[in-house]
Coordinates of C-alpha atoms in Angstrom, one line a residue:
M1 CA 29.0 21.7 -0.3
A2 CA 28.4 23.0 3.2
A3 CA 26.7 20.7 5.6
P4 CA 23.1 21.5 6.3
A5 CA 22.3 23.5 9.4
R6 CA 21.3 21.4 12.3
V7 CA 17.6 21.4 13.2
A8 CA 15.8 20.8 16.4
V9 CA 14.7 17.1 16.6
P10 CA 11.4 16.7 18.5
P11 CA 11.4 14.0 21.3
I12 CA 10.5 10.5 20.2
P13 CA 7.2 9.3 21.6
A14 CA 7.6 6.3 23.8
E15 CA 5.2 4.2 21.8
Q16 CA 7.4 4.5 18.7
R17 CA 10.1 2.5 20.5
H18 CA 7.9 -0.6 20.3
A19 CA 7.3 -2.9 17.4
P20 CA 4.0 -4.6 18.3
L21 CA 3.8 -7.1 15.5
F22 CA 7.5 -8.2 15.8
E23 CA 7.1 -8.5 19.6
A24 CA 4.0 -10.6 19.1
I25 CA 5.8 -13.0 16.7
V26 CA 8.7 -13.3 19.2
K27 CA 6.2 -14.1 22.0
Y28 CA 4.5 -16.7 19.9
V29 CA 7.7 -18.4 18.8
R30 CA 8.9 -18.6 22.4
S31 CA 5.6 -20.2 23.5
G32 CA 6.6 -23.5 21.9
K33 CA 3.2 -24.3 20.5
A34 CA 3.0 -27.4 18.3
S35 CA 2.0 -26.4 14.7
F36 CA -1.0 -28.1 13.1
H37 CA -1.4 -25.2 10.7
T38 CA 0.3 -23.8 7.6
P39 CA 3.0 -23.4 6.5
G40 CA 3.9 -27.0 5.9
H41 CA 7.5 -26.8 7.1
K42 CA 6.2 -26.5 10.8
H43 CA 8.6 -23.8 12.2
G44 CA 11.4 -25.0 9.9
R45 CA 11.5 -28.7 11.0
G46 CA 10.3 -29.8 7.6
I47 CA 12.7 -27.5 5.6
Y48 CA 15.5 -29.0 3.5
A49 CA 18.3 -29.1 6.1
P50 CA 21.1 -27.3 4.1
F51 CA 18.7 -24.5 3.4
R52 CA 17.8 -24.2 7.1
R53 CA 21.4 -24.2 8.1
F54 CA 22.2 -21.5 5.6
L55 CA 19.4 -19.1 6.7
G56 CA 19.1 -20.1 10.3
R57 CA 16.2 -21.6 12.1
R58 CA 14.7 -18.3 13.5
V59 CA 13.5 -17.1 10.1
F60 CA 11.4 -20.3 9.7
Q61 CA 10.0 -20.1 13.2
A62 CA 8.8 -16.5 12.5
D63 CA 7.2 -17.7 9.2
L64 CA 3.7 -17.9 10.6
T65 CA 0.2 -17.7 9.3
L66 CA -3.1 -16.0 10.2
L67 CA -3.2 -16.7 13.9
E68 CA -5.1 -14.9 16.7
E69 CA -1.8 -14.1 18.4
V70 CA -0.3 -12.3 15.4
D71 CA -3.4 -10.9 13.8
S72 CA -4.6 -10.8 10.1
L73 CA -3.4 -8.4 7.4
H74 CA -6.7 -8.2 5.7
E75 CA -8.8 -7.8 8.8
P76 CA -6.4 -6.3 11.4
R77 CA -7.7 -6.0 14.9
S78 CA -4.7 -6.1 17.2
V79 CA -1.0 -6.1 16.6
I80 CA -1.0 -5.4 12.8
R81 CA -3.6 -2.7 13.3
E82 CA -1.3 -1.1 16.0
A83 CA 1.8 -1.5 13.8
Q84 CA 0.1 0.2 10.9
R85 CA -1.2 3.0 13.2
L86 CA 2.4 3.7 14.3
A87 CA 3.6 3.7 10.7
A88 CA 0.9 6.2 9.8
L89 CA 2.1 8.5 12.6
T90 CA 5.7 8.1 11.5
F91 CA 5.1 8.8 7.8
G92 CA 2.5 11.5 8.2
A93 CA -0.5 9.6 7.0
D94 CA -4.1 9.3 8.2
E95 CA -4.0 5.6 7.6
T96 CA -1.2 3.2 6.5
F97 CA -1.5 -0.3 5.0
F98 CA 1.3 -2.9 4.9
L99 CA 2.1 -4.4 1.6
V100 CA 3.7 -7.8 1.0
N101 CA 3.6 -7.7 -2.8
G102 CA 5.8 -4.7 -3.2
T103 CA 4.9 -1.2 -4.4
S104 CA 3.7 -2.8 -7.6
V105 CA 0.5 -3.8 -5.7
G106 CA 0.5 -0.4 -4.1
N107 CA 0.4 1.3 -7.5
Q108 CA -2.3 -1.0 -8.8
T109 CA -4.4 -0.4 -5.7
M110 CA -4.0 3.3 -5.9
I111 CA -5.4 3.3 -9.5
W112 CA -8.1 0.9 -8.5
A113 CA -9.2 3.2 -5.7
A114 CA -9.1 6.4 -7.6
V115 CA -10.5 5.7 -11.1
R116 CA -13.0 3.4 -12.6
E117 CA -13.5 2.0 -16.1
G118 CA -13.6 4.7 -18.7
E119 CA -12.5 7.5 -16.3
R120 CA -9.3 9.5 -17.1
I121 CA -6.1 9.7 -15.1
V122 CA -3.1 11.9 -15.8
I123 CA 0.1 9.9 -15.8
P124 CA 3.7 10.6 -16.8
R125 CA 4.6 8.4 -19.7
N126 CA 7.8 7.2 -17.9
V127 CA 6.0 5.4 -15.1
H128 CA 6.8 1.9 -13.7
R129 CA 5.3 -1.0 -15.6
S130 CA 3.0 -1.8 -12.6
V131 CA 1.1 1.4 -13.4
F132 CA 0.2 0.0 -16.8
A133 CA -1.0 -3.2 -15.0
G134 CA -3.3 -1.0 -13.0
L135 CA -4.7 0.6 -16.1
M136 CA -5.3 -2.9 -17.6
L137 CA -7.0 -4.0 -14.5
T138 CA -9.4 -1.0 -14.2
G139 CA -10.0 0.0 -17.8
A140 CA -9.1 3.6 -16.9
R141 CA -8.1 5.9 -19.8
P142 CA -4.6 7.3 -19.4
V143 CA -3.8 10.9 -20.3
Y144 CA -0.1 10.6 -20.8
V145 CA 2.3 13.4 -20.1
S146 CA 5.6 13.3 -22.0
P147 CA 8.7 13.6 -19.7
P148 CA 11.5 15.9 -20.7
V149 CA 14.7 14.3 -21.9
L150 CA 17.8 15.3 -20.0
E151 CA 20.0 15.0 -23.1
D152 CA 23.3 15.6 -21.4
W153 CA 22.5 12.6 -19.1
G154 CA 20.7 10.3 -21.5
I155 CA 17.6 9.8 -19.3
Y156 CA 14.0 10.8 -19.1
G157 CA 13.4 13.4 -16.4
N158 CA 10.4 14.1 -14.2
I159 CA 7.3 15.9 -15.4
S160 CA 6.5 19.4 -14.1
P161 CA 3.4 21.0 -12.4
E162 CA 2.9 23.1 -15.6
Q163 CA 2.7 19.9 -17.7
V164 CA 0.1 18.5 -15.3
L165 CA -1.9 21.7 -15.5
E166 CA -1.9 21.6 -19.3
A167 CA -3.0 18.0 -19.3
L168 CA -5.9 18.8 -17.0
K169 CA -7.0 21.8 -19.1
T170 CA -6.8 19.7 -22.3
H171 CA -8.7 16.8 -20.7
P172 CA -11.2 18.3 -18.2
G173 CA -12.9 15.9 -15.8
C174 CA -9.9 13.7 -15.0
Q175 CA -10.5 11.8 -11.7
A176 CA -6.8 11.6 -10.7
V177 CA -3.2 12.6 -11.3
M178 CA -0.4 10.2 -10.7
V179 CA 3.3 11.1 -10.5
T180 CA 6.5 9.2 -9.9
C181 CA 8.7 11.0 -7.3
P182 CA 11.5 10.4 -7.3
I183 CA 12.2 8.7 -10.6
Y184 CA 14.6 5.8 -10.5
Y185 CA 17.6 8.0 -11.0
G186 CA 16.7 10.3 -8.1
Q187 CA 15.2 13.4 -9.7
T188 CA 12.0 14.8 -8.3
T189 CA 9.2 17.1 -9.3
D190 CA 7.6 19.8 -7.2
V191 CA 5.0 17.5 -5.6
A192 CA 3.4 20.3 -3.5
R193 CA 2.5 22.2 -6.7
V194 CA 1.4 19.1 -8.5
V195 CA -1.0 18.3 -5.6
A196 CA -2.3 21.9 -5.6
V197 CA -2.9 21.7 -9.4
A198 CA -4.7 18.4 -9.1
H199 CA -6.9 19.4 -6.2
R200 CA -8.0 22.6 -7.9
A201 CA -9.1 20.5 -10.8
G202 CA -11.1 18.2 -8.5
A203 CA -8.7 15.3 -9.0
A204 CA -7.0 13.1 -6.4
C205 CA -3.2 13.1 -6.4
L206 CA -1.4 9.7 -6.3
V207 CA 2.3 9.4 -5.9
D208 CA 4.5 6.4 -6.7
E209 CA 7.2 7.2 -4.1
A210 CA 8.8 3.7 -4.3
H211 CA 12.3 5.2 -4.2
G212 CA 11.5 7.8 -1.6
P213 CA 10.5 6.2 1.7
H214 CA 13.3 8.1 3.4
F215 CA 12.0 11.5 2.2
G216 CA 11.0 13.8 5.0
F217 CA 13.4 12.3 7.6
H218 CA 16.2 14.7 6.8
E219 CA 16.3 18.4 5.7
A220 CA 19.0 17.7 3.1
I221 CA 16.7 15.5 1.0
P222 CA 13.2 16.3 -0.5
P223 CA 10.1 16.4 1.6
S224 CA 7.8 13.4 1.5
A225 CA 4.7 13.3 -0.8
M226 CA 2.5 12.9 2.3
A227 CA 3.9 16.2 3.7
C228 CA 3.2 17.8 0.3
G229 CA -0.5 16.9 0.6
A230 CA -0.8 13.8 -1.6
D231 CA -3.9 11.7 -1.2
L232 CA -2.3 8.2 -1.7
V233 CA 1.4 7.4 -1.6
A234 CA 3.0 4.0 -2.2
Q235 CA 6.5 3.5 -0.8
S236 CA 9.0 0.6 -1.2
T237 CA 10.2 0.4 2.3
H238 CA 12.5 -2.4 1.2
K239 CA 14.3 -0.4 -1.5
V240 CA 15.9 2.2 0.7
L241 CA 15.0 1.5 4.4
G242 CA 15.5 -1.6 6.5
A243 CA 12.7 -3.9 5.4
M244 CA 12.9 -7.1 3.4
T245 CA 12.3 -7.4 -0.3
Q246 CA 8.6 -7.1 -1.3
A247 CA 7.8 -5.2 1.9
S248 CA 6.2 -1.9 1.1
M249 CA 3.6 0.6 2.5
L250 CA 0.6 2.4 1.2
H251 CA -0.3 5.7 2.9
L252 CA -3.7 7.4 2.7
A253 CA -4.7 11.0 3.7
G254 CA -7.7 13.1 3.3
A255 CA -11.2 12.3 2.1
R256 CA -10.9 12.2 -1.7
I257 CA -10.3 8.5 -1.8
D258 CA -13.1 5.9 -1.2
R259 CA -11.6 3.9 1.7
A260 CA -14.0 1.0 1.2
R261 CA -12.9 0.7 -2.4
L262 CA -9.2 1.0 -1.4
K263 CA -9.5 -1.8 1.1
M264 CA -11.4 -3.9 -1.5
G265 CA -8.5 -3.4 -3.9
L266 CA -6.0 -4.6 -1.3
Q267 CA -8.0 -7.7 -0.6
L268 CA -8.3 -8.4 -4.3
L269 CA -4.7 -7.9 -5.2
Q270 CA -2.7 -8.9 -2.2
S271 CA -1.9 -12.4 -1.2
T272 CA -4.3 -14.1 1.3
S273 CA -1.2 -15.8 2.8
P274 CA 1.0 -12.8 3.6
S275 CA 4.5 -13.4 4.9
Y276 CA 4.8 -12.5 8.6
V277 CA 8.6 -12.2 8.2
L278 CA 8.0 -9.4 5.6
L279 CA 5.3 -7.8 7.8
A280 CA 7.6 -7.8 10.9
S281 CA 10.3 -6.3 8.8
L282 CA 8.0 -3.4 8.0
D283 CA 7.2 -3.0 11.7
V284 CA 10.9 -2.7 12.7
A285 CA 11.8 -0.5 9.7
R286 CA 9.2 2.0 11.0
L287 CA 10.6 1.8 14.5
Q288 CA 14.2 2.3 13.2
M289 CA 13.3 5.4 11.2
A290 CA 11.1 6.8 14.0
V291 CA 13.9 6.5 16.5
S292 CA 17.1 6.9 14.5
G293 CA 16.1 8.0 11.0
R294 CA 17.7 11.4 10.9
R295 CA 21.0 10.1 12.5
L296 CA 21.2 7.3 10.0
L297 CA 20.6 9.6 7.0
D298 CA 23.2 12.0 8.3
R299 CA 25.8 9.3 7.8
V300 CA 24.4 8.1 4.5
I301 CA 24.3 11.7 3.0
S302 CA 27.9 12.4 4.2
M303 CA 29.2 9.2 2.6
S304 CA 27.4 9.8 -0.6
R305 CA 28.5 13.4 -0.9
E306 CA 32.2 12.7 -0.2
T307 CA 32.1 9.8 -2.7
T308 CA 30.5 11.9 -5.4
R309 CA 33.1 14.6 -4.9
A310 CA 35.9 12.0 -5.3
L311 CA 34.2 10.4 -8.4
N312 CA 33.8 13.8 -10.1
R313 CA 37.6 14.3 -10.0
I314 CA 38.1 11.2 -12.2
P315 CA 38.5 12.1 -15.9
G316 CA 35.4 11.1 -18.0
I317 CA 33.1 10.8 -15.0
R318 CA 30.5 13.2 -13.7
C319 CA 27.8 12.6 -11.1
F320 CA 24.4 14.2 -11.0
G321 CA 23.9 16.5 -8.0
P322 CA 21.8 19.4 -6.7
E323 CA 23.8 21.8 -8.9
H324 CA 22.1 20.2 -11.9
C325 CA 18.6 20.8 -10.6
G326 CA 16.2 23.7 -11.2
R327 CA 15.7 22.8 -14.8
P328 CA 13.0 21.0 -16.8
G329 CA 12.9 17.3 -15.6
A330 CA 14.9 17.9 -12.4
F331 CA 13.3 20.0 -9.7
A332 CA 15.4 18.5 -6.9
F333 CA 17.6 15.4 -6.4
D334 CA 18.0 12.7 -3.8
E335 CA 21.6 12.8 -2.7
T336 CA 21.6 9.3 -1.3
R337 CA 21.9 8.1 -4.9
I338 CA 25.1 8.2 -6.9
M339 CA 24.2 8.6 -10.6
L340 CA 27.6 8.1 -12.4
H341 CA 27.7 9.3 -16.0
V342 CA 30.3 7.6 -18.1
D343 CA 32.0 9.5 -20.9
W344 CA 34.4 6.7 -21.9
P345 CA 34.7 4.6 -25.0
V346 CA 32.5 1.9 -23.4
S347 CA 28.9 1.7 -22.3
G348 CA 27.5 1.9 -18.8
F349 CA 26.6 -1.7 -19.1
E350 CA 30.2 -2.7 -19.6
V351 CA 31.4 -0.6 -16.6
A352 CA 28.7 -2.2 -14.4
H353 CA 29.8 -5.6 -15.6
R354 CA 33.4 -5.0 -14.7
L355 CA 32.6 -3.5 -11.3
R356 CA 30.6 -6.7 -10.5
D357 CA 32.9 -9.3 -11.9
E358 CA 36.4 -7.8 -11.2
F359 CA 35.8 -5.6 -8.1
R360 CA 32.9 -7.3 -6.3
L361 CA 30.9 -4.1 -6.4
Q362 CA 27.2 -4.5 -7.4
P363 CA 25.5 -1.4 -8.7
E364 CA 21.7 -1.0 -8.6
M365 CA 21.5 -0.7 -12.4
A366 CA 23.2 0.6 -15.5
D367 CA 22.1 1.9 -18.9
S368 CA 24.0 2.8 -22.0
T369 CA 25.7 5.8 -20.4
N370 CA 25.0 5.7 -16.6
V371 CA 25.6 3.5 -13.6
L372 CA 23.4 4.0 -10.6
F373 CA 24.4 3.2 -7.0
L374 CA 22.1 3.4 -4.0
V375 CA 23.8 4.4 -0.7
G376 CA 22.0 3.2 2.3
Q377 CA 22.3 2.7 6.1
G378 CA 23.9 -0.7 5.6
N379 CA 26.7 0.6 3.5
T380 CA 30.2 1.4 4.9
W381 CA 32.8 4.0 4.2
G382 CA 35.1 1.1 3.2
Q383 CA 32.7 0.0 0.5
L384 CA 32.5 3.4 -1.0
Q385 CA 36.2 3.9 -0.9
R386 CA 36.5 0.6 -2.9
L387 CA 34.1 2.0 -5.4
V388 CA 36.2 5.1 -6.0
R389 CA 39.4 3.1 -6.3
A390 CA 37.7 0.7 -8.8
V391 CA 36.5 3.6 -11.0
R392 CA 39.9 5.1 -11.0
R393 CA 41.4 1.8 -12.1
L394 CA 38.8 1.5 -14.9
E395 CA 39.6 5.1 -16.1
R396 CA 43.3 4.1 -16.4
D397 CA 42.3 1.0 -18.5
Y398 CA 40.2 3.0 -20.9
R399 CA 42.4 6.1 -21.1
G400 CA 43.5 6.8 -24.7
L401 CA 41.2 4.2 -26.3
A402 CA 39.3 5.2 -29.4
T403 CA 35.6 5.6 -28.9
H404 CA 33.6 2.7 -30.2
R405 CA 30.5 3.1 -28.2
E406 CA 27.3 3.5 -30.3
P407 CA 25.4 6.6 -29.2
L408 CA 21.8 5.9 -28.2
H409 CA 19.4 8.8 -28.3
L410 CA 16.2 8.4 -26.3
P411 CA 13.2 8.6 -28.5
P412 CA 10.4 11.0 -27.2
L413 CA 7.6 9.4 -25.4
E414 CA 4.8 11.0 -27.4
P415 CA 1.1 10.7 -26.3
T416 CA 0.1 11.1 -30.0
R417 CA 1.0 7.4 -30.5
V418 CA -1.9 6.2 -28.4
V419 CA -4.5 4.2 -30.4
L420 CA -6.1 2.0 -27.7
T421 CA -6.1 1.9 -23.9
P422 CA -3.7 -0.6 -22.4
R423 CA -6.7 -2.8 -21.4
E424 CA -8.1 -2.8 -24.9
A425 CA -4.8 -3.7 -26.4
V426 CA -4.1 -6.7 -24.2
L427 CA -7.6 -8.0 -24.6
G428 CA -7.5 -7.8 -28.4
R429 CA -6.4 -10.5 -30.8
A430 CA -2.6 -10.4 -31.3
R431 CA 0.1 -11.9 -33.4
R432 CA 3.9 -12.0 -33.1
V433 CA 6.3 -10.3 -35.6
P434 CA 10.1 -9.7 -35.5
L435 CA 11.0 -6.5 -33.8
A436 CA 12.7 -5.3 -36.9
D437 CA 9.3 -5.5 -38.7
A438 CA 7.2 -3.9 -36.0
A439 CA 7.4 -0.2 -36.9
G440 CA 3.9 1.1 -37.7
E441 CA 2.1 -1.6 -35.7
V442 CA 0.1 -1.3 -32.5
C443 CA 1.8 -2.9 -29.6
A444 CA 0.1 -5.6 -27.5
E445 CA 2.6 -5.8 -24.7
L446 CA 5.1 -3.7 -22.8
L447 CA 8.5 -3.0 -24.3
S448 CA 10.8 -1.9 -21.5
P449 CA 14.5 -1.5 -21.8
Y450 CA 15.7 -3.0 -18.5
P451 CA 16.9 -1.4 -16.4
P452 CA 15.3 1.0 -15.6
G453 CA 12.1 -0.7 -16.7
V454 CA 10.2 2.3 -18.1
P455 CA 8.1 1.0 -21.0
L456 CA 9.3 2.6 -24.3
V457 CA 6.1 1.3 -25.8
A458 CA 3.0 0.6 -23.9
P459 CA 0.1 -1.7 -25.0
G460 CA -2.1 0.3 -27.3
E461 CA 0.7 2.6 -28.7
L462 CA 2.1 2.7 -32.2
I463 CA 5.6 1.3 -32.5
T464 CA 7.8 3.8 -34.4
K465 CA 11.0 3.3 -36.4
E466 CA 12.9 5.4 -33.8
V467 CA 11.7 3.1 -31.0
V468 CA 12.7 -0.1 -33.0
G469 CA 16.1 1.4 -33.6
Y470 CA 16.6 2.3 -30.0
L471 CA 15.6 -1.1 -28.7
A472 CA 17.9 -2.8 -31.1
G473 CA 20.7 -0.5 -29.9
V474 CA 20.0 -1.5 -26.3
L475 CA 20.3 -5.2 -27.2
R476 CA 23.6 -4.5 -29.0
A477 CA 24.9 -2.5 -26.0
G478 CA 24.3 -5.4 -23.6
G479 CA 20.9 -4.4 -22.2
R480 CA 17.7 -6.4 -22.4
I481 CA 14.1 -5.7 -23.1
N482 CA 11.6 -6.6 -20.4
G483 CA 7.8 -7.2 -20.5
Q484 CA 7.7 -9.3 -23.7
A485 CA 6.7 -13.0 -24.0
D486 CA 9.8 -13.3 -26.1
M487 CA 12.6 -13.0 -23.5
S488 CA 15.2 -12.4 -26.2
G489 CA 13.5 -9.1 -27.1
R490 CA 13.8 -9.9 -30.8
S491 CA 10.1 -10.3 -31.5
V492 CA 7.0 -8.5 -30.3
R493 CA 3.2 -9.1 -30.0
I494 CA 1.1 -6.6 -32.1
V495 CA -2.6 -6.0 -32.1
E496 CA -4.3 -7.7 -35.0
A497 CA -7.9 -6.8 -33.9
A498 CA -9.2 -4.8 -30.9
P499 CA -11.9 -6.3 -28.7
A500 CA -15.4 -5.7 -30.0
S501 CA -16.4 -3.9 -26.7
A502 CA -13.6 -1.3 -27.0
T503 CA -14.7 2.3 -26.8
R504 CA -11.8 4.0 -28.7
D505 CA -10.8 7.5 -29.3
V506 CA -9.4 6.4 -32.6
D507 CA -11.1 4.1 -35.0
F508 CA -8.9 1.0 -35.0
D509 CA -9.8 -0.3 -38.5
K510 CA -9.1 3.2 -40.0
M511 CA -5.8 3.4 -38.1
L512 CA -4.7 0.0 -39.4
A513 CA -5.6 1.0 -42.9
F514 CA -3.5 4.2 -42.5
V515 CA -0.6 2.2 -41.1
L516 CA -0.7 -0.3 -44.0
H517 CA -0.7 2.5 -46.5
Q518 CA 2.2 4.2 -44.8
N519 CA 4.2 1.0 -45.0
T520 CA 3.7 0.4 -48.8
P521 CA 6.1 1.9 -51.4
E522 CA 3.2 4.1 -52.6
G523 CA 2.6 5.3 -49.0
G524 CA 6.3 6.3 -48.6
A525 CA 7.3 5.1 -45.1

């Protein structure tokens, strides 16, 4: 693939070369003030000594609390306010909010700000589990859109603007549309068209851009959701850029979102004791991208493309790329990801296990047929060359072996299975049954094959025989099921009675009677 044409890079404003919060923390630490405030370790002096020696003393000295010198996250007046203003300029927002509880709290806050109890929101059915938590919190009524299945890759793809339009026509009066872009595997939708469709219907557009904080910093990768006109965007700065785990950002633009309600949601859902180490990492991650983002991504994209070409030459391996886009489920693709599809007599789980244990290469995740690698600014050419050599070695080991891998076919995520809202389901009375006996019941918890963590069944949905079979196959293949109280994944909570206050589209008692009839010999199923 030819290298992208060089583009003119505008000069970097001088203010973007500063990190106000980080600089304030450094100044405070160097002041040598005695601590009579939280945290209890007092600049690291009270920390278990081996732990301090392993991490170094500076991280504990920077672990501060709400002090005048370093500002307050929930009522920013000085350095945090300035750090967030610079982030808004960098990421193209009107206003940016730092998050220390990850993009999960960003997704929940977006839903809180955009919809109220009983109001409708269009949502792709393959969203992150935190979105369902937002639905449970608010009592909003989801209008699920079924994602297309990319059969030749064994994954759910991204929803299209046409599907969003159809959902809004079928359910007029929706207050918001939420999309995930990119999905975990790197495929995107046409966000600009989704935004246009939502706004024409009078709905706000929310984007879970957890895996796309680098979008918009290089012409070879998709544009950012903010640049496409979205109203609210949550980004996991820690997943791809240079921030620490749990450090994310929430970006706001336009006038469709009630700012007061948004800020109330952040105060309700975020910790009142935010980590200043995490906050400072957001400040410097912004600085790094503002000053060096395009140059860093040049190198990342080059490494990823060359590695993908080398992997594609290995028998039984193919990697997803831009050439596989322009089809339902994949409008475009983030080339900083290497999505390696395994056509060998073993599962993706086994390949990932061997890469970890034998070759000291840690993938981001694996499923029954794929292994996913995130290539970032901290990776080296040497690491990627090791990956190619390791996959070549595995191909030699598996060459000529008879296929014994059990094929797993993704069941469709059908909106027709919805009986209750997620909130109604989790507030109802529930009991536990073996997974093998759960077909035909209404689920009271999330059933998410992990990774990637997309709920195959959400609270309030009917559990089908196809879903039970797929989940059992995931367990046999070496995966696990996340979101259940039973960590083994072999039993599930089902709704026995909905809460009396539920306002349901489907009469729950009649639905249960129908399910019981279908599960008797006379009923057939």
